[in-house]
Short mmCIF file of C-alpha atoms and ligand atoms in Angstrom, two decimals:
data_model
loop_
_atom_site.label_atom_id
_atom_site.label_comp_id
_atom_site.label_asym_id
_atom_site.label_seq_id
_atom_site.Cartn_x
_atom_site.Cartn_y
_atom_site.Cartn_z
CA MET A 20 1.31 40.77 -48.69
CA LYS A 21 2.83 43.34 -47.67
CA ILE A 22 6.50 43.47 -46.63
CA ASN A 23 9.08 46.37 -44.99
CA LEU A 24 12.02 46.85 -46.37
CA LYS A 25 15.08 49.28 -45.62
CA ILE A 26 16.43 49.82 -48.91
CA ASN A 27 19.56 52.02 -49.24
CA GLY A 28 19.10 53.71 -45.57
CA VAL A 29 14.98 53.68 -45.76
CA TRP A 30 12.09 51.85 -45.09
CA LYS A 31 9.70 51.40 -47.73
CA GLU A 32 6.29 49.24 -47.08
CA VAL A 33 6.32 46.98 -50.42
CA GLU A 34 3.15 45.24 -52.12
CA ILE A 35 4.72 41.76 -52.28
CA ASP A 36 3.81 38.00 -54.20
CA PRO A 37 5.12 35.36 -51.88
CA SER A 38 6.35 33.92 -54.69
CA ASP A 39 8.26 37.15 -55.87
CA TYR A 40 11.75 37.38 -55.61
CA LEU A 41 13.93 40.21 -54.02
CA LEU A 42 15.67 40.77 -58.01
CA ASP A 43 12.36 41.48 -59.11
CA VAL A 44 11.08 43.13 -55.91
CA LEU A 45 13.87 45.88 -56.13
CA ARG A 46 14.04 46.65 -59.68
CA ARG A 47 10.14 47.29 -59.98
CA GLU A 48 10.98 49.59 -57.11
CA GLY A 49 13.09 51.42 -59.44
CA TYR A 50 16.47 50.16 -58.07
CA LEU A 51 17.58 49.51 -61.49
CA SER A 52 21.50 48.83 -60.65
CA VAL A 53 20.09 45.47 -59.93
CA LYS A 54 20.37 43.14 -63.49
CA LYS A 55 19.36 39.72 -64.18
CA GLY A 56 21.43 38.04 -65.83
CA CYS A 57 20.89 34.24 -65.14
CA ASP A 58 18.63 34.11 -63.06
CA THR A 59 19.91 30.78 -61.91
CA GLY A 60 22.16 32.02 -59.34
CA THR A 61 25.04 31.88 -61.12
CA CYS A 62 25.98 35.32 -62.92
CA GLY A 63 26.04 37.37 -59.83
CA ALA A 64 24.56 40.24 -61.49
CA CYS A 65 21.52 40.36 -58.94
CA THR A 66 23.75 40.98 -56.13
CA VAL A 67 23.07 43.13 -52.99
CA LEU A 68 23.50 43.39 -49.26
CA ARG A 69 21.69 42.20 -47.02
CA ASP A 70 22.18 42.89 -43.50
CA GLY A 71 25.41 44.26 -44.53
CA TYR A 72 26.19 40.30 -46.65
CA PRO A 73 26.54 40.15 -50.42
CA ILE A 74 23.43 37.88 -51.20
CA LEU A 75 22.05 36.65 -54.70
CA SER A 76 18.97 39.17 -55.01
CA CYS A 77 17.53 36.58 -57.78
CA ALA A 78 17.72 33.55 -55.42
CA THR A 79 16.08 35.26 -52.21
CA LEU A 80 12.42 35.09 -51.73
CA ALA A 81 11.50 38.59 -51.34
CA SER A 82 8.91 37.36 -48.11
CA THR A 83 12.51 36.32 -46.28
CA CYS A 84 13.45 39.58 -46.48
CA ASP A 85 10.69 41.34 -44.32
CA GLY A 86 11.99 43.48 -41.96
CA HIS A 87 15.82 43.69 -43.28
CA GLU A 88 18.40 46.34 -44.78
CA ILE A 89 18.97 46.18 -48.06
CA THR A 90 21.96 47.92 -50.27
CA THR A 91 21.85 48.80 -53.82
CA ALA A 92 24.84 49.93 -55.79
CA GLU A 93 22.94 53.16 -55.78
CA GLY A 94 22.72 53.23 -51.94
CA ILE A 95 26.69 53.16 -52.05
CA ALA A 96 27.35 54.83 -55.44
CA ASP A 97 28.61 57.70 -53.70
CA GLU A 98 31.01 55.95 -51.06
CA MET A 99 32.70 54.26 -54.14
CA GLU A 100 33.17 57.13 -56.10
CA ASP A 101 37.05 56.49 -56.14
CA TYR A 102 36.44 53.09 -57.02
CA ILE A 103 34.22 54.16 -60.15
CA LYS A 104 36.67 56.83 -61.45
CA ILE A 105 39.90 53.88 -61.06
CA LEU A 106 37.12 51.56 -63.26
CA ALA A 107 36.96 54.10 -65.75
CA GLU A 108 40.66 54.85 -65.73
CA GLU A 109 41.67 51.35 -66.42
CA GLY A 110 39.38 51.20 -69.36
CA ALA A 111 37.78 48.17 -67.13
CA GLU A 112 34.15 48.14 -67.85
CA GLN A 113 32.67 47.68 -71.68
CA CYS A 114 28.77 46.98 -71.54
CA GLY A 115 28.74 47.44 -67.98
CA PHE A 116 25.89 45.07 -67.11
CA CYS A 117 27.88 43.50 -64.78
CA SER A 118 29.82 46.40 -62.99
CA PRO A 119 26.95 47.24 -60.29
CA ALA A 120 27.12 44.01 -58.43
CA LEU A 121 30.39 44.47 -58.91
CA LEU A 122 30.78 47.44 -56.91
CA VAL A 123 28.57 46.10 -54.15
CA MET A 124 30.90 42.94 -53.93
CA LEU A 125 33.79 45.30 -53.98
CA TYR A 126 32.48 47.53 -50.98
CA ALA A 127 31.86 43.83 -48.89
CA LEU A 128 35.39 42.73 -49.65
CA LYS A 129 36.70 45.77 -48.56
CA LYS A 130 35.01 45.76 -45.37
CA GLU A 131 35.86 41.85 -44.77
CA ILE A 132 39.48 42.60 -45.61
CA GLU A 133 39.05 45.23 -42.70
CA ASN A 134 37.55 42.43 -40.68
CA GLY A 135 40.62 40.29 -41.11
CA LYS A 136 38.25 37.66 -42.66
CA VAL A 137 39.44 37.70 -45.75
CA LYS A 138 43.78 38.09 -47.00
CA LYS A 139 44.37 40.90 -49.10
CA THR A 140 46.27 38.95 -51.96
CA LYS A 141 45.59 38.92 -55.38
CA GLU A 142 44.44 34.93 -55.07
CA ASP A 143 42.06 35.82 -52.11
CA ILE A 144 40.77 38.58 -53.87
CA ARG A 145 40.13 36.74 -56.83
CA ARG A 146 38.41 33.70 -55.28
CA TYR A 147 36.16 36.13 -53.35
CA LEU A 148 34.83 37.68 -56.59
CA VAL A 149 34.52 34.35 -57.95
CA GLY A 150 30.94 34.59 -58.47
CA ASN A 151 30.53 38.07 -60.51
CA LEU A 152 30.89 36.92 -64.06
CA CYS A 153 31.49 39.72 -66.67
CA ARG A 154 30.78 38.70 -70.66
CA CYS A 155 32.90 41.24 -71.87
CA THR A 156 36.20 42.31 -70.44
CA GLY A 157 37.66 38.82 -69.87
CA TYR A 158 38.63 40.00 -65.93
CA VAL A 159 42.21 41.38 -66.73
CA GLY A 160 40.93 45.29 -66.90
CA GLN A 161 38.38 44.57 -63.81
CA GLU A 162 41.43 43.16 -62.12
CA ARG A 163 43.71 46.37 -62.96
CA ALA A 164 40.87 48.27 -61.71
CA ILE A 165 40.34 46.41 -58.25
CA PHE A 166 43.88 45.65 -57.39
CA ARG A 167 44.82 49.46 -58.09
CA TYR A 168 41.72 50.36 -55.79
CA LEU A 169 42.48 48.25 -52.78
CA GLY A 170 46.47 49.02 -53.11
CA VAL A 171 47.37 45.10 -53.93
CA GLU A 172 50.89 45.15 -55.45
CA MET B 8 7.59 27.40 -64.88
CA PRO B 9 9.22 29.23 -61.43
CA LEU B 10 8.69 27.71 -57.98
CA LYS B 11 5.77 28.88 -57.16
CA ILE B 12 4.70 29.61 -53.29
CA LEU B 13 1.10 30.39 -52.18
CA ASP B 14 1.02 31.76 -48.80
CA TYR B 15 4.27 32.32 -46.89
CA VAL B 16 4.40 32.20 -42.79
CA ARG B 17 7.40 33.25 -40.37
CA PRO B 18 6.75 31.37 -37.45
CA SER B 19 8.46 31.99 -33.98
CA SER B 20 8.94 28.21 -32.71
CA LEU B 21 10.15 25.10 -33.81
CA GLU B 22 6.94 23.88 -32.31
CA GLN B 23 5.04 26.11 -34.60
CA ALA B 24 6.72 25.46 -37.42
CA TYR B 25 6.22 21.31 -36.81
CA ASP B 26 2.81 21.65 -36.85
CA LEU B 27 2.16 24.00 -39.66
CA LEU B 28 4.60 21.83 -41.99
CA GLN B 29 2.16 18.96 -41.19
CA GLU B 30 -0.35 21.09 -43.55
CA ASP B 31 -1.03 19.59 -46.98
CA GLY B 32 1.42 21.26 -49.19
CA ALA B 33 3.72 22.89 -46.89
CA GLU B 34 7.44 22.81 -46.60
CA ILE B 35 10.56 24.69 -45.48
CA LEU B 36 12.54 27.16 -46.98
CA GLY B 37 16.03 27.34 -46.70
CA GLY B 38 17.50 29.89 -48.24
CA THR B 39 15.47 28.80 -51.76
CA THR B 40 18.80 28.70 -54.17
CA TYR B 41 18.14 25.17 -54.88
CA ALA B 42 14.02 24.97 -54.27
CA ARG B 43 13.55 27.72 -56.92
CA LEU B 44 14.81 26.17 -59.61
CA SER B 45 12.44 23.27 -59.35
CA ASP B 46 9.16 23.91 -60.83
CA ARG B 47 6.04 23.19 -58.33
CA THR B 48 3.88 25.25 -56.33
CA ILE B 49 3.97 25.09 -51.95
CA LYS B 50 0.91 25.67 -50.62
CA LEU B 51 2.52 27.28 -47.95
CA ALA B 52 6.39 27.95 -47.54
CA ILE B 53 7.62 27.82 -44.03
CA ASP B 54 10.33 30.38 -43.23
CA LEU B 55 12.76 29.84 -40.35
CA GLN B 56 14.43 32.74 -39.59
CA ASN B 57 12.79 33.22 -36.32
CA VAL B 58 12.65 30.23 -34.53
CA GLY B 59 16.54 29.74 -33.31
CA ILE B 60 17.92 26.99 -34.84
CA GLY B 61 20.73 29.61 -36.84
CA ALA B 62 23.43 29.59 -34.20
CA ILE B 63 27.18 27.99 -33.91
CA TYR B 64 28.14 26.74 -31.05
CA GLU B 65 30.09 24.33 -28.39
CA VAL B 66 28.35 21.54 -26.52
CA GLY B 67 30.86 19.47 -24.55
CA ASP B 68 32.72 17.44 -27.59
CA TYR B 69 30.66 18.70 -30.34
CA ILE B 70 30.35 21.84 -32.78
CA VAL B 71 26.80 22.37 -32.80
CA VAL B 72 25.61 24.14 -36.11
CA GLY B 73 21.68 25.54 -36.77
CA ALA B 74 20.41 24.28 -39.87
CA MET B 75 19.05 27.93 -40.33
CA ALA B 76 22.89 29.05 -40.59
CA THR B 77 24.12 29.85 -43.76
CA LEU B 78 26.84 28.17 -45.17
CA ALA B 79 29.02 31.53 -44.95
CA ASN B 80 27.82 31.73 -41.66
CA MET B 81 29.58 28.22 -40.81
CA GLN B 82 32.36 28.84 -43.27
CA PHE B 83 33.48 31.69 -41.24
CA HIS B 84 32.67 30.99 -37.81
CA ASP B 85 36.20 30.66 -35.40
CA LEU B 86 35.26 27.24 -34.00
CA ILE B 87 34.99 25.63 -37.74
CA MET B 88 38.16 27.43 -38.56
CA LYS B 89 40.02 26.43 -35.93
CA TYR B 90 39.07 22.56 -36.22
CA ALA B 91 41.22 20.34 -38.41
CA ASP B 92 42.71 22.97 -39.36
CA GLY B 93 39.87 24.54 -41.18
CA TYR B 94 39.17 21.85 -43.27
CA LEU B 95 35.55 22.55 -43.17
CA TYR B 96 36.29 26.00 -44.34
CA ASP B 97 37.67 24.81 -47.12
CA VAL B 98 35.40 22.27 -48.66
CA ILE B 99 32.31 24.98 -47.95
CA SER B 100 34.92 27.42 -49.95
CA TYR B 101 34.14 25.45 -53.18
CA ILE B 102 30.52 25.91 -52.93
CA TRP B 103 30.46 28.57 -56.00
CA SER B 104 30.23 32.37 -54.92
CA VAL B 105 30.08 33.99 -51.61
CA GLN B 106 26.72 35.57 -52.14
CA LEU B 107 25.50 31.67 -52.72
CA ARG B 108 26.92 31.03 -49.70
CA ASN B 109 25.39 34.04 -47.45
CA VAL B 110 21.79 32.28 -48.35
CA ALA B 111 21.99 28.84 -48.96
CA THR B 112 21.57 27.31 -45.22
CA VAL B 113 23.14 24.00 -43.39
CA GLY B 114 19.52 22.49 -43.32
CA GLY B 115 18.88 23.09 -47.04
CA THR B 116 22.24 21.55 -47.91
CA VAL B 117 22.30 18.60 -46.15
CA VAL B 118 18.26 17.19 -45.97
CA PRO B 119 18.02 16.56 -49.81
CA LYS B 120 20.94 14.31 -49.82
CA TRP B 121 22.51 15.51 -52.99
CA GLY B 122 24.67 13.21 -55.00
CA PHE B 123 26.78 16.14 -56.50
CA SER B 124 26.90 17.55 -52.68
CA ASP B 125 30.59 18.64 -51.78
CA PHE B 126 29.24 19.61 -48.11
CA ILE B 127 27.79 16.30 -47.69
CA THR B 128 31.10 14.30 -48.74
CA GLY B 129 33.31 16.74 -46.62
CA LEU B 130 30.94 16.20 -43.21
CA LEU B 131 30.80 12.41 -43.93
CA ALA B 132 34.47 12.30 -43.60
CA LEU B 133 34.00 13.61 -40.25
CA ASP B 134 32.01 11.88 -37.15
CA THR B 135 29.20 14.21 -38.19
CA GLU B 136 24.96 13.94 -36.59
CA VAL B 137 22.23 15.12 -37.90
CA GLU B 138 19.33 16.22 -35.63
CA PHE B 139 15.50 16.37 -36.64
CA TYR B 140 12.82 17.80 -34.90
CA LYS B 141 11.02 14.93 -34.55
CA ALA B 142 13.30 12.19 -35.39
CA GLY B 143 16.07 13.14 -33.18
CA LYS B 144 19.94 12.42 -33.91
CA MET B 145 21.07 10.12 -36.19
CA LYS B 146 24.75 9.68 -37.49
CA LEU B 147 25.26 11.40 -40.63
CA GLU B 148 26.09 8.35 -42.74
CA ASP B 149 22.62 6.49 -41.32
CA TYR B 150 20.73 9.04 -42.89
CA LEU B 151 21.80 9.40 -46.32
CA LYS B 152 21.48 5.70 -46.56
CA GLY B 153 17.70 5.75 -44.83
CA PRO B 154 14.89 6.93 -46.37
CA MET B 155 14.01 10.58 -46.69
CA ILE B 156 12.75 12.32 -43.25
CA LYS B 157 9.44 13.88 -44.45
CA LYS B 158 7.32 16.63 -42.55
CA ASP B 159 10.07 16.97 -40.21
CA ILE B 160 12.18 19.98 -39.93
CA MET B 161 16.21 19.13 -39.20
CA THR B 162 17.37 21.56 -36.24
CA ALA B 163 21.60 21.27 -35.77
CA LEU B 164 24.27 19.06 -37.13
CA TYR B 165 26.62 18.26 -34.59
CA ILE B 166 30.17 17.88 -35.43
CA LYS B 167 32.29 15.68 -33.00
CA LYS B 168 35.35 18.13 -32.08
CA THR B 169 37.97 14.56 -32.29
CA PRO B 170 41.48 15.65 -33.33
CA ARG B 171 41.35 14.62 -36.91
CA LYS B 172 43.52 15.61 -39.49
CA ALA B 173 41.20 15.53 -43.15
CA SER B 174 41.58 16.17 -46.51
CA PHE B 175 39.14 17.11 -49.06
CA LYS B 176 39.57 16.19 -53.21
CA PHE B 177 37.54 16.63 -55.62
CA MET B 178 37.14 16.81 -59.97
CA ARG B 179 35.53 19.78 -61.99
CA ASN B 180 34.79 19.74 -65.56
CA SER B 181 35.70 23.61 -64.38
CA GLU B 182 37.11 24.84 -61.56
CA TYR B 183 33.94 26.19 -60.19
CA ASP B 184 31.18 23.78 -61.77
CA PHE B 185 29.36 20.41 -59.54
CA SER B 186 32.02 18.07 -58.27
CA VAL B 187 32.12 14.99 -61.12
CA VAL B 188 33.41 12.81 -58.11
CA ASN B 189 34.74 14.47 -54.61
CA VAL B 190 36.36 12.35 -51.74
CA ALA B 191 36.93 13.33 -48.36
CA VAL B 192 39.02 11.26 -45.89
CA SER B 193 40.12 11.71 -42.26
CA ALA B 194 41.48 10.11 -39.14
CA VAL B 195 42.08 10.62 -35.80
CA LYS B 196 46.41 11.86 -34.85
CA ASP B 197 47.32 9.57 -32.13
CA GLY B 198 50.84 10.65 -31.59
CA ASP B 199 52.66 9.27 -35.13
CA LYS B 200 49.95 7.07 -35.32
CA PHE B 201 46.85 7.51 -37.33
CA THR B 202 43.92 5.57 -35.87
CA ASP B 203 40.02 5.28 -36.62
CA TRP B 204 40.34 6.28 -40.92
CA ARG B 205 36.94 7.44 -42.56
CA VAL B 206 37.17 7.43 -45.90
CA ALA B 207 33.79 9.25 -47.91
CA VAL B 208 33.09 9.40 -51.67
CA GLY B 209 30.40 11.46 -53.11
CA ALA B 210 29.27 12.35 -56.39
CA ARG B 211 29.26 8.81 -57.89
CA PRO B 212 26.88 10.38 -59.12
CA GLY B 213 25.13 9.18 -56.33
CA VAL B 214 25.16 10.67 -52.69
CA ALA B 215 28.50 10.22 -50.12
CA ALA B 216 28.97 6.61 -48.73
CA LEU B 217 31.15 5.39 -46.75
CA SER B 218 33.83 2.43 -47.66
CA TYR B 219 34.74 0.45 -44.86
CA LYS B 220 36.61 -1.92 -46.51
CA ALA B 221 39.26 1.31 -47.36
CA MET B 222 38.75 2.78 -44.08
CA GLU B 223 39.58 -0.80 -42.63
CA VAL B 224 42.77 -1.13 -44.64
CA LEU B 225 44.03 1.82 -43.97
CA ASN B 226 43.26 1.53 -39.80
CA SER B 227 45.70 -1.65 -40.33
CA SER B 228 48.56 0.37 -42.16
CA VAL B 229 49.16 3.13 -44.11
CA ASP B 230 52.22 1.78 -45.94
CA ASP B 231 51.93 2.44 -49.88
CA GLU B 232 50.88 -0.98 -50.66
CA ALA B 233 47.98 -0.47 -48.01
CA ILE B 234 46.61 2.64 -49.91
CA GLU B 235 46.78 0.91 -53.28
CA LYS B 236 44.77 -1.55 -51.43
CA ALA B 237 42.28 0.93 -49.96
CA ALA B 238 42.00 2.69 -53.07
CA GLU B 239 40.81 -0.65 -55.00
CA GLU B 240 38.92 -1.84 -51.87
CA MET B 241 36.81 1.20 -52.67
CA LYS B 242 36.59 0.84 -55.70
CA ASN B 243 34.97 -2.82 -55.73
CA GLU B 244 32.48 -1.80 -53.10
CA LEU B 245 30.52 1.63 -53.77
CA LYS B 246 28.82 1.59 -57.05
CA PHE B 247 29.89 4.45 -59.35
CA ALA B 248 27.24 5.39 -62.41
CA SER B 249 27.74 7.12 -65.94
CA ASP B 250 25.52 10.26 -66.29
CA PHE B 251 25.45 13.17 -68.47
CA ARG B 252 29.18 14.70 -67.18
CA TRP B 253 30.92 11.58 -66.66
CA SER B 254 30.83 7.62 -67.26
CA GLY B 255 30.69 5.41 -64.03
CA GLU B 256 34.60 3.87 -65.07
CA TYR B 257 36.38 7.38 -65.41
CA ARG B 258 34.52 8.42 -62.04
CA LYS B 259 35.93 5.35 -60.39
CA GLU B 260 39.64 5.39 -61.57
CA VAL B 261 39.59 9.02 -60.55
CA ALA B 262 38.02 8.34 -57.00
CA GLY B 263 41.54 6.06 -57.23
CA ALA B 264 43.31 8.31 -57.52
CA LEU B 265 41.81 11.09 -55.34
CA LEU B 266 41.46 8.32 -52.24
CA LYS B 267 45.19 8.04 -52.37
CA ARG B 268 45.99 12.05 -52.63
CA ALA B 269 43.60 12.39 -49.68
CA VAL B 270 45.23 10.08 -47.54
CA LYS B 271 49.00 10.66 -48.52
CA GLU B 272 47.88 14.24 -47.39
CA VAL B 273 46.45 13.31 -44.34
CA ILE B 274 49.49 11.50 -43.25
CA GLY B 275 52.18 14.10 -43.84
C1 LIG C 7 24.75 28.51 -59.20
C2 LIG C 7 25.26 27.20 -57.96
C3 LIG C 7 26.27 26.47 -57.85
C4 LIG C 7 26.09 25.42 -56.82
N1 LIG C 7 27.54 24.88 -56.83
C5 LIG C 7 27.40 24.07 -55.86
C6 LIG C 7 29.05 23.40 -55.46
O1 LIG C 7 29.93 23.81 -56.51
N2 LIG C 7 28.95 22.12 -54.81
C7 LIG C 7 27.88 21.93 -54.00
O2 LIG C 7 27.88 21.17 -53.26
N3 LIG C 7 26.73 22.48 -53.76
C8 LIG C 7 26.48 23.73 -55.38
N4 LIG C 7 25.21 24.11 -55.05
C9 LIG C 7 24.05 23.68 -54.24
C10 LIG C 7 24.14 24.81 -53.05
O3 LIG C 7 25.01 23.72 -52.07
C11 LIG C 7 22.80 24.37 -52.98
O4 LIG C 7 21.77 25.39 -53.78
C12 LIG C 7 22.40 25.43 -51.52
O5 LIG C 7 23.13 24.48 -50.50
C13 LIG C 7 20.87 24.85 -50.57
O6 LIG C 7 20.78 25.55 -49.97
P1 LIG C 7 19.04 25.89 -49.50
O7 LIG C 7 19.42 26.77 -48.28
O8 LIG C 7 19.09 27.54 -50.81
O9 LIG C 7 18.40 25.48 -49.62
P2 LIG C 7 16.64 25.04 -50.37
O10 LIG C 7 16.94 25.11 -51.55
O11 LIG C 7 16.35 26.21 -49.68
O12 LIG C 7 15.98 24.11 -49.79
C14 LIG C 7 16.36 22.47 -50.58
C15 LIG C 7 15.37 21.41 -49.86
O13 LIG C 7 15.59 21.54 -48.09
C16 LIG C 7 14.71 21.41 -47.49
N5 LIG C 7 15.44 21.98 -46.44
C17 LIG C 7 16.18 23.11 -46.14
N6 LIG C 7 16.04 22.94 -44.98
C18 LIG C 7 15.70 22.34 -43.84
C19 LIG C 7 15.41 22.25 -42.88
N7 LIG C 7 15.72 22.69 -41.79
N8 LIG C 7 14.68 21.06 -42.41
C20 LIG C 7 14.27 20.15 -43.63
N9 LIG C 7 13.62 20.50 -44.55
C21 LIG C 7 14.45 21.87 -45.22
C22 LIG C 7 13.93 22.70 -48.31
O14 LIG C 7 12.58 22.04 -47.93
C23 LIG C 7 14.14 21.92 -49.95
O15 LIG C 7 13.05 21.00 -50.35
C24 LIG C 7 25.32 25.24 -56.59
C25 LIG C 7 24.06 25.92 -56.21
C26 LIG C 7 23.81 27.10 -57.46
C27 LIG C 7 22.32 27.53 -57.43
S1 LIG C 8 20.91 36.85 -61.68
FE1 LIG C 8 21.12 36.11 -60.03
S2 LIG C 8 23.32 35.06 -60.14
FE2 LIG C 8 22.44 35.67 -62.16
S1 LIG C 9 30.64 44.89 -68.98
FE1 LIG C 9 30.02 43.58 -69.84
S2 LIG C 9 29.32 42.42 -68.68
FE2 LIG C 9 30.72 42.64 -67.90
#
């Protein structure tokens, strides 16, 4: 079947199987920032935005996204340049597998803080990001970078 | 083998969706966060995103939550954040991640009656009704006790806005694992008295059930002795069983402790 996705601002017609998940379709289309970690909805490495909200692309059927807007880390990298710099400065990345999804989540988190839906406290930020697992860093460097980027003391 | 889908359809009305569902091998899609973990073939997957059952609004004394609302839609809705001091906001926040809650739907979380569910236990402590397209409206406790409703579409939850105070407690092997037992308790605050207690216990590991005996005890008194008695009555009334996570005995003891803590939190 054919579906239309607006990926990072550009409409694309994509041929899919009804059993395909968004994760596999995006990777097939070249959006390689979207990672397959657990493929069970747990690790968050496959996070993308659908209509502005972070979702698990491994758990979302591509067919259900027909007509929707999808944003991957590739689409927000320029806007998030400051954070990417801080990430490097704080040594907050090792293998980097989890980083694109964290970037997407942080982008969404910033919007939620601006909308007043999430409080700008360390505890609330940790709770928002609980679904982004990292096998390398132990989270300390990531937290340092995120709190610095968001201006949380 | 992952979930296999042979055909996909996005009907534009409930009537159309219901007719399609009657076909052999047809199934409703929620957010597919759980369905995808199963190994089976769906001949016709029916996506309800265009049938108009995703809204959250008030009707009379009820908050109505459409079955296609996501858990996140519900969690952050003003009506939910305000009702019972944001009790349901809190319950939903324990269901793994923001990304999961932005996909998982209310229908997909209620219909399968999973034993481990935090959401169902949380709802059962309130005056909640479930509505299906053909089977109509029923109390959540009746739905949970009854047989699975097959080939029908859940359309909404109705949560009565009774002025309740509520508390949700759980134990997990790690903070964001599934609950190995969970307890939700609520009562109507009437001046300085608490009436109409509801006590729900889930992940026993069976699906949540009300403890009518504990409710009866609490309706007559909430002094320390009565709270102890309510916990004992609940432990005798409800069945607890063992699984790979915990033994039934341990579950039962922990459920008693959680019940006492929850009641004390409600009465303040
Ligand atoms: C990693 C992970 C962690 C989790 N942690 C927790 C947790 O801590 N606590 C907890 O309680 N839960 C937890 N869950 C379970 C989670 O709550 C469920 O996966 C989710 O709520 C299912 O919703 P869904 O919309 O994706 O359902 P689906 O998987 O799409 O659907 C489930 C079933 O419901 C049926 N269905 C869906 N909508 C309707 C409808 N309107 N009418 C009739 N039938 C319908 C479908 O046909 C299907 O059979 C977790 C799940 C995952 C993957
Ligand atoms: S790959 Fe999607 S949550 Fe792990
Ligand atoms: S840096 Fe390796 S998984 Fe996070």
